[in-house]
Short mmCIF file of C-alpha atoms in Angstrom, two decimals:
data_model
loop_
_atom_site.label_atom_id
_atom_site.label_comp_id
_atom_site.label_asym_id
_atom_site.label_seq_id
_atom_site.Cartn_x
_atom_site.Cartn_y
_atom_site.Cartn_z
CA UNK A 1 2.70 11.83 -17.53
CA UNK A 2 4.63 9.61 -15.12
CA UNK A 3 2.44 6.82 -13.85
CA UNK A 4 2.18 3.15 -12.98
CA UNK A 5 0.07 0.82 -15.10
CA UNK A 6 -1.37 -2.62 -14.55
CA UNK A 7 -3.03 -4.93 -17.06
CA UNK A 8 -5.43 -6.54 -17.19
CA UNK A 9 -7.67 -4.72 -14.72
CA UNK A 10 -10.01 -7.71 -14.39
CA UNK A 11 -9.36 -11.35 -15.23
CA UNK A 12 -11.49 -14.46 -14.87
CA UNK A 13 -9.63 -17.66 -15.61
CA UNK A 14 -10.01 -21.39 -15.11
CA UNK A 15 -8.04 -23.53 -12.71
CA UNK A 16 -4.68 -24.72 -14.02
CA UNK A 17 -4.11 -21.90 -16.47
CA UNK A 18 -0.86 -19.93 -16.60
CA UNK A 19 -1.28 -16.19 -16.29
CA UNK A 20 0.96 -13.14 -16.26
CA UNK A 21 -0.07 -9.90 -14.63
CA UNK A 22 1.69 -6.91 -16.14
CA UNK A 23 3.04 -3.88 -14.31
CA UNK A 24 4.91 -0.98 -15.82
CA UNK A 25 6.00 2.37 -14.43
CA UNK A 26 7.29 5.44 -16.19
CA UNK A 27 8.73 7.17 -13.14
CA UNK A 28 12.20 5.65 -13.34
CA UNK A 29 11.89 4.12 -9.88
CA UNK A 30 14.36 1.43 -8.90
CA UNK A 31 12.09 -0.33 -6.45
CA UNK A 32 8.97 -2.22 -7.38
CA UNK A 33 6.56 -4.34 -5.39
CA UNK A 34 3.65 -6.76 -5.71
CA UNK A 35 0.99 -6.96 -3.02
CA UNK A 36 -2.05 -9.15 -2.58
CA UNK A 37 -5.12 -7.55 -1.04
CA UNK A 38 -8.44 -9.22 -0.33
CA UNK A 39 -11.47 -6.87 -0.05
CA UNK A 40 -11.38 -4.86 3.14
CA UNK A 41 -8.16 -6.49 4.27
CA UNK A 42 -4.54 -5.49 4.70
CA UNK A 43 -1.91 -5.55 1.98
CA UNK A 44 0.42 -8.53 1.93
CA UNK A 45 3.81 -8.19 0.23
CA UNK A 46 4.42 -11.13 -2.10
CA UNK A 47 7.45 -9.97 -4.15
CA UNK A 48 9.73 -6.98 -4.42
CA UNK A 49 12.66 -5.78 -6.46
CA UNK A 50 15.36 -3.24 -5.70
CA UNK A 51 16.51 -3.01 -9.30
CA UNK A 52 17.15 -4.84 -12.54
CA UNK A 53 17.88 -8.55 -12.02
CA UNK A 54 17.05 -8.23 -8.31
CA UNK A 55 13.94 -9.97 -6.96
CA UNK A 56 12.98 -11.15 -3.49
CA UNK A 57 10.05 -12.99 -1.96
CA UNK A 58 7.91 -11.04 0.43
CA UNK A 59 6.26 -12.00 3.66
CA UNK A 60 3.28 -13.83 2.19
CA UNK A 61 4.00 -17.24 0.80
CA UNK A 62 3.09 -17.21 -2.86
CA UNK A 63 3.20 -19.65 -5.73
CA UNK A 64 3.90 -16.82 -8.15
CA UNK A 65 7.19 -15.72 -9.69
CA UNK A 66 8.44 -12.34 -10.89
CA UNK A 67 11.15 -11.01 -13.15
CA UNK A 68 12.86 -7.64 -13.49
CA UNK A 69 14.69 -7.48 -16.78
CA UNK A 70 13.95 -3.81 -17.35
CA UNK A 71 13.65 -1.03 -14.79
CA UNK A 72 10.14 -0.10 -15.85
CA UNK A 73 8.63 -3.59 -16.07
CA UNK A 74 7.84 -6.05 -13.24
CA UNK A 75 5.49 -8.84 -14.38
CA UNK A 76 4.06 -11.44 -12.02
CA UNK A 77 3.38 -14.97 -13.26
CA UNK A 78 1.20 -17.74 -11.87
CA UNK A 79 2.19 -21.03 -13.50
CA UNK A 80 -1.01 -22.83 -12.53
CA UNK A 81 -3.87 -20.74 -11.22
CA UNK A 82 -6.05 -22.07 -8.38
CA UNK A 83 -9.23 -20.72 -6.75
CA UNK A 84 -7.12 -19.75 -3.70
CA UNK A 85 -5.34 -17.22 -5.95
CA UNK A 86 -8.57 -15.25 -6.31
CA UNK A 87 -7.71 -11.79 -4.98
CA UNK A 88 -6.66 -8.30 -5.97
CA UNK A 89 -3.04 -7.82 -6.96
CA UNK A 90 -1.48 -4.39 -6.53
CA UNK A 91 1.77 -3.24 -8.08
CA UNK A 92 3.74 -0.35 -6.63
CA UNK A 93 6.99 1.48 -7.23
CA UNK A 94 9.04 3.82 -5.09
CA UNK A 95 12.10 5.97 -4.88
CA UNK A 96 13.98 6.87 -1.71
CA UNK A 97 12.09 10.08 -1.09
CA UNK A 98 8.37 10.00 -1.69
CA UNK A 99 6.90 6.71 -0.60
CA UNK A 100 5.16 4.24 -2.86
CA UNK A 101 3.02 4.86 -5.91
CA UNK A 102 0.36 2.27 -6.59
CA UNK A 103 -1.19 1.00 -9.77
CA UNK A 104 -4.96 0.47 -10.16
CA UNK A 105 -4.73 -3.22 -9.40
CA UNK A 106 -5.73 -6.43 -11.16
CA UNK A 107 -8.76 -8.22 -9.80
CA UNK A 108 -8.24 -11.93 -10.45
CA UNK A 109 -10.93 -14.60 -10.19
CA UNK A 110 -9.98 -18.25 -10.65
CA UNK A 111 -12.91 -20.56 -11.26
CA UNK B 1 7.99 -9.81 14.68
CA UNK B 2 7.82 -6.35 13.16
CA UNK B 3 4.25 -5.13 12.86
CA UNK B 4 1.97 -2.15 12.37
CA UNK B 5 -1.26 -1.93 14.33
CA UNK B 6 -4.33 0.06 13.48
CA UNK B 7 -6.76 -0.48 16.31
CA UNK B 8 -9.80 1.15 14.74
CA UNK B 9 -11.09 -1.12 12.00
CA UNK B 10 -14.30 0.77 11.29
CA UNK B 11 -15.06 4.37 12.15
CA UNK B 12 -18.32 6.19 11.47
CA UNK B 13 -18.49 9.96 11.87
CA UNK B 14 -20.83 12.76 10.97
CA UNK B 15 -19.62 15.58 8.76
CA UNK B 16 -17.64 18.26 10.62
CA UNK B 17 -16.63 15.83 13.37
CA UNK B 18 -12.96 15.56 14.24
CA UNK B 19 -11.01 12.47 13.25
CA UNK B 20 -8.13 10.64 14.84
CA UNK B 21 -6.98 7.26 13.57
CA UNK B 22 -4.41 5.35 15.57
CA UNK B 23 -1.27 3.74 14.21
CA UNK B 24 1.38 1.99 16.30
CA UNK B 25 4.44 0.12 15.13
CA UNK B 26 6.80 -2.28 16.80
CA UNK B 27 10.21 -1.45 15.29
CA UNK B 28 12.99 -0.36 17.61
CA UNK B 29 15.10 1.45 15.04
CA UNK B 30 14.71 4.58 12.96
CA UNK B 31 11.60 4.46 10.81
CA UNK B 32 9.91 6.22 7.92
CA UNK B 33 6.16 6.49 8.34
CA UNK B 34 3.32 6.86 5.88
CA UNK B 35 -0.43 7.16 5.65
CA UNK B 36 -2.19 6.02 2.49
CA UNK B 37 -5.81 6.46 1.50
CA UNK B 38 -7.93 4.33 -0.81
CA UNK B 39 -11.15 5.99 -1.96
CA UNK B 40 -13.87 3.66 -3.23
CA UNK B 41 -12.87 2.28 -6.62
CA UNK B 42 -9.59 4.20 -6.74
CA UNK B 43 -5.86 3.55 -6.38
CA UNK B 44 -4.10 3.66 -3.08
CA UNK B 45 -2.53 7.10 -2.83
CA UNK B 46 -0.11 8.72 -0.43
CA UNK B 47 -1.71 11.04 2.09
CA UNK B 48 1.40 12.10 4.00
CA UNK B 49 4.81 10.88 5.07
CA UNK B 50 7.36 11.36 7.80
CA UNK B 51 11.08 10.87 7.22
CA UNK B 52 12.70 13.20 9.76
CA UNK B 53 12.44 16.68 11.26
CA UNK B 54 9.23 18.22 12.58
CA UNK B 55 7.17 15.36 14.01
CA UNK B 56 3.93 17.08 13.01
CA UNK B 57 3.42 16.39 9.34
CA UNK B 58 0.82 18.01 7.12
CA UNK B 59 -0.56 16.19 4.13
CA UNK B 60 -3.13 16.67 1.43
CA UNK B 61 -6.81 17.49 1.98
CA UNK B 62 -6.30 18.93 5.45
CA UNK B 63 -4.90 15.78 7.03
CA UNK B 64 -2.00 15.80 9.48
CA UNK B 65 -0.17 13.20 11.53
CA UNK B 66 2.05 13.37 14.57
CA UNK B 67 5.04 11.11 15.13
CA UNK B 68 5.53 10.37 18.84
CA UNK B 69 8.70 8.33 19.07
CA UNK B 70 8.29 7.43 22.74
CA UNK B 71 4.88 5.92 22.00
CA UNK B 72 5.84 4.32 18.66
CA UNK B 73 2.82 6.07 17.22
CA UNK B 74 1.90 8.01 14.08
CA UNK B 75 -1.75 8.96 14.47
CA UNK B 76 -3.68 10.58 11.64
CA UNK B 77 -5.91 13.58 12.36
CA UNK B 78 -8.31 15.91 10.63
CA UNK B 79 -10.17 18.66 12.50
CA UNK B 80 -13.35 18.47 10.43
CA UNK B 81 -14.17 15.55 8.14
CA UNK B 82 -16.22 15.73 4.98
CA UNK B 83 -18.42 13.15 3.28
CA UNK B 84 -15.72 12.86 0.59
CA UNK B 85 -13.25 11.56 3.19
CA UNK B 86 -15.12 8.25 3.20
CA UNK B 87 -12.34 5.79 2.36
CA UNK B 88 -9.99 3.20 3.75
CA UNK B 89 -6.85 4.47 5.45
CA UNK B 90 -3.64 2.49 5.77
CA UNK B 91 -0.63 3.22 7.94
CA UNK B 92 2.75 1.91 6.71
CA UNK B 93 6.29 1.80 8.02
CA UNK B 94 9.72 1.18 6.57
CA UNK B 95 12.82 0.66 8.65
CA UNK B 96 15.62 3.08 7.79
CA UNK B 97 17.93 1.50 5.23
CA UNK B 98 15.34 -0.97 3.98
CA UNK B 99 12.64 -0.49 1.40
CA UNK B 100 10.09 -3.05 2.52
CA UNK B 101 6.85 -1.41 3.51
CA UNK B 102 4.86 -3.01 6.31
CA UNK B 103 1.19 -2.06 6.22
CA UNK B 104 -1.41 -2.00 8.95
CA UNK B 105 -4.74 -3.73 8.51
CA UNK B 106 -6.47 -0.50 7.51
CA UNK B 107 -9.29 1.59 8.96
CA UNK B 108 -12.52 1.95 7.06
CA UNK B 109 -13.94 5.44 7.60
CA UNK B 110 -17.51 6.29 6.74
CA UNK B 111 -18.60 9.91 6.97
CA UNK B 112 -22.33 10.52 7.13
CA UNK B 113 -23.62 13.56 5.29
#
């Protein structure tokens, strides 16, 4: 079944650690996105990609980086986690017709 | 700056009441419009979308939305809400030819049984 997957679902990590949040989709979508969402708040776009080897920064300043080497995979990396990175991270993909499909999210806590 | 406004942050209704959630955007060009819903503990999922054509759009679970271009609005409606509609609702916009989605701040709906 076509879907979008995120791992891990929950992560608690210490300050200064490097982490990678995984996102994969099996829908063949060209476009993929990373959002940051605090509880009860709006979604903030932090990175997006229109296709392989194409990545752009979003509207929210972020210390993370992304890569898009394969169509289905769009990992997000934090080189040095800080408590201010504590949030929920949502991955999404889209085609030109149907809007965005969202993954279940990764809830990150940096201690 | 381009923005999407959802003026109702929290809405509390009794079952069978009618619902209307406001959404206004500030783009001057041609837009695609979306409503997403996030049920407690679940993914964000698409409720309905407008690309072109009939400005009255019907979505899943009895929801509909009307695009009024002159008012830059895309309000979400449901004639009779159910307890299971308790969720957070997000309006989103993309400008034609771009694929960046701009989201509103969301409206938290609570339906009392």
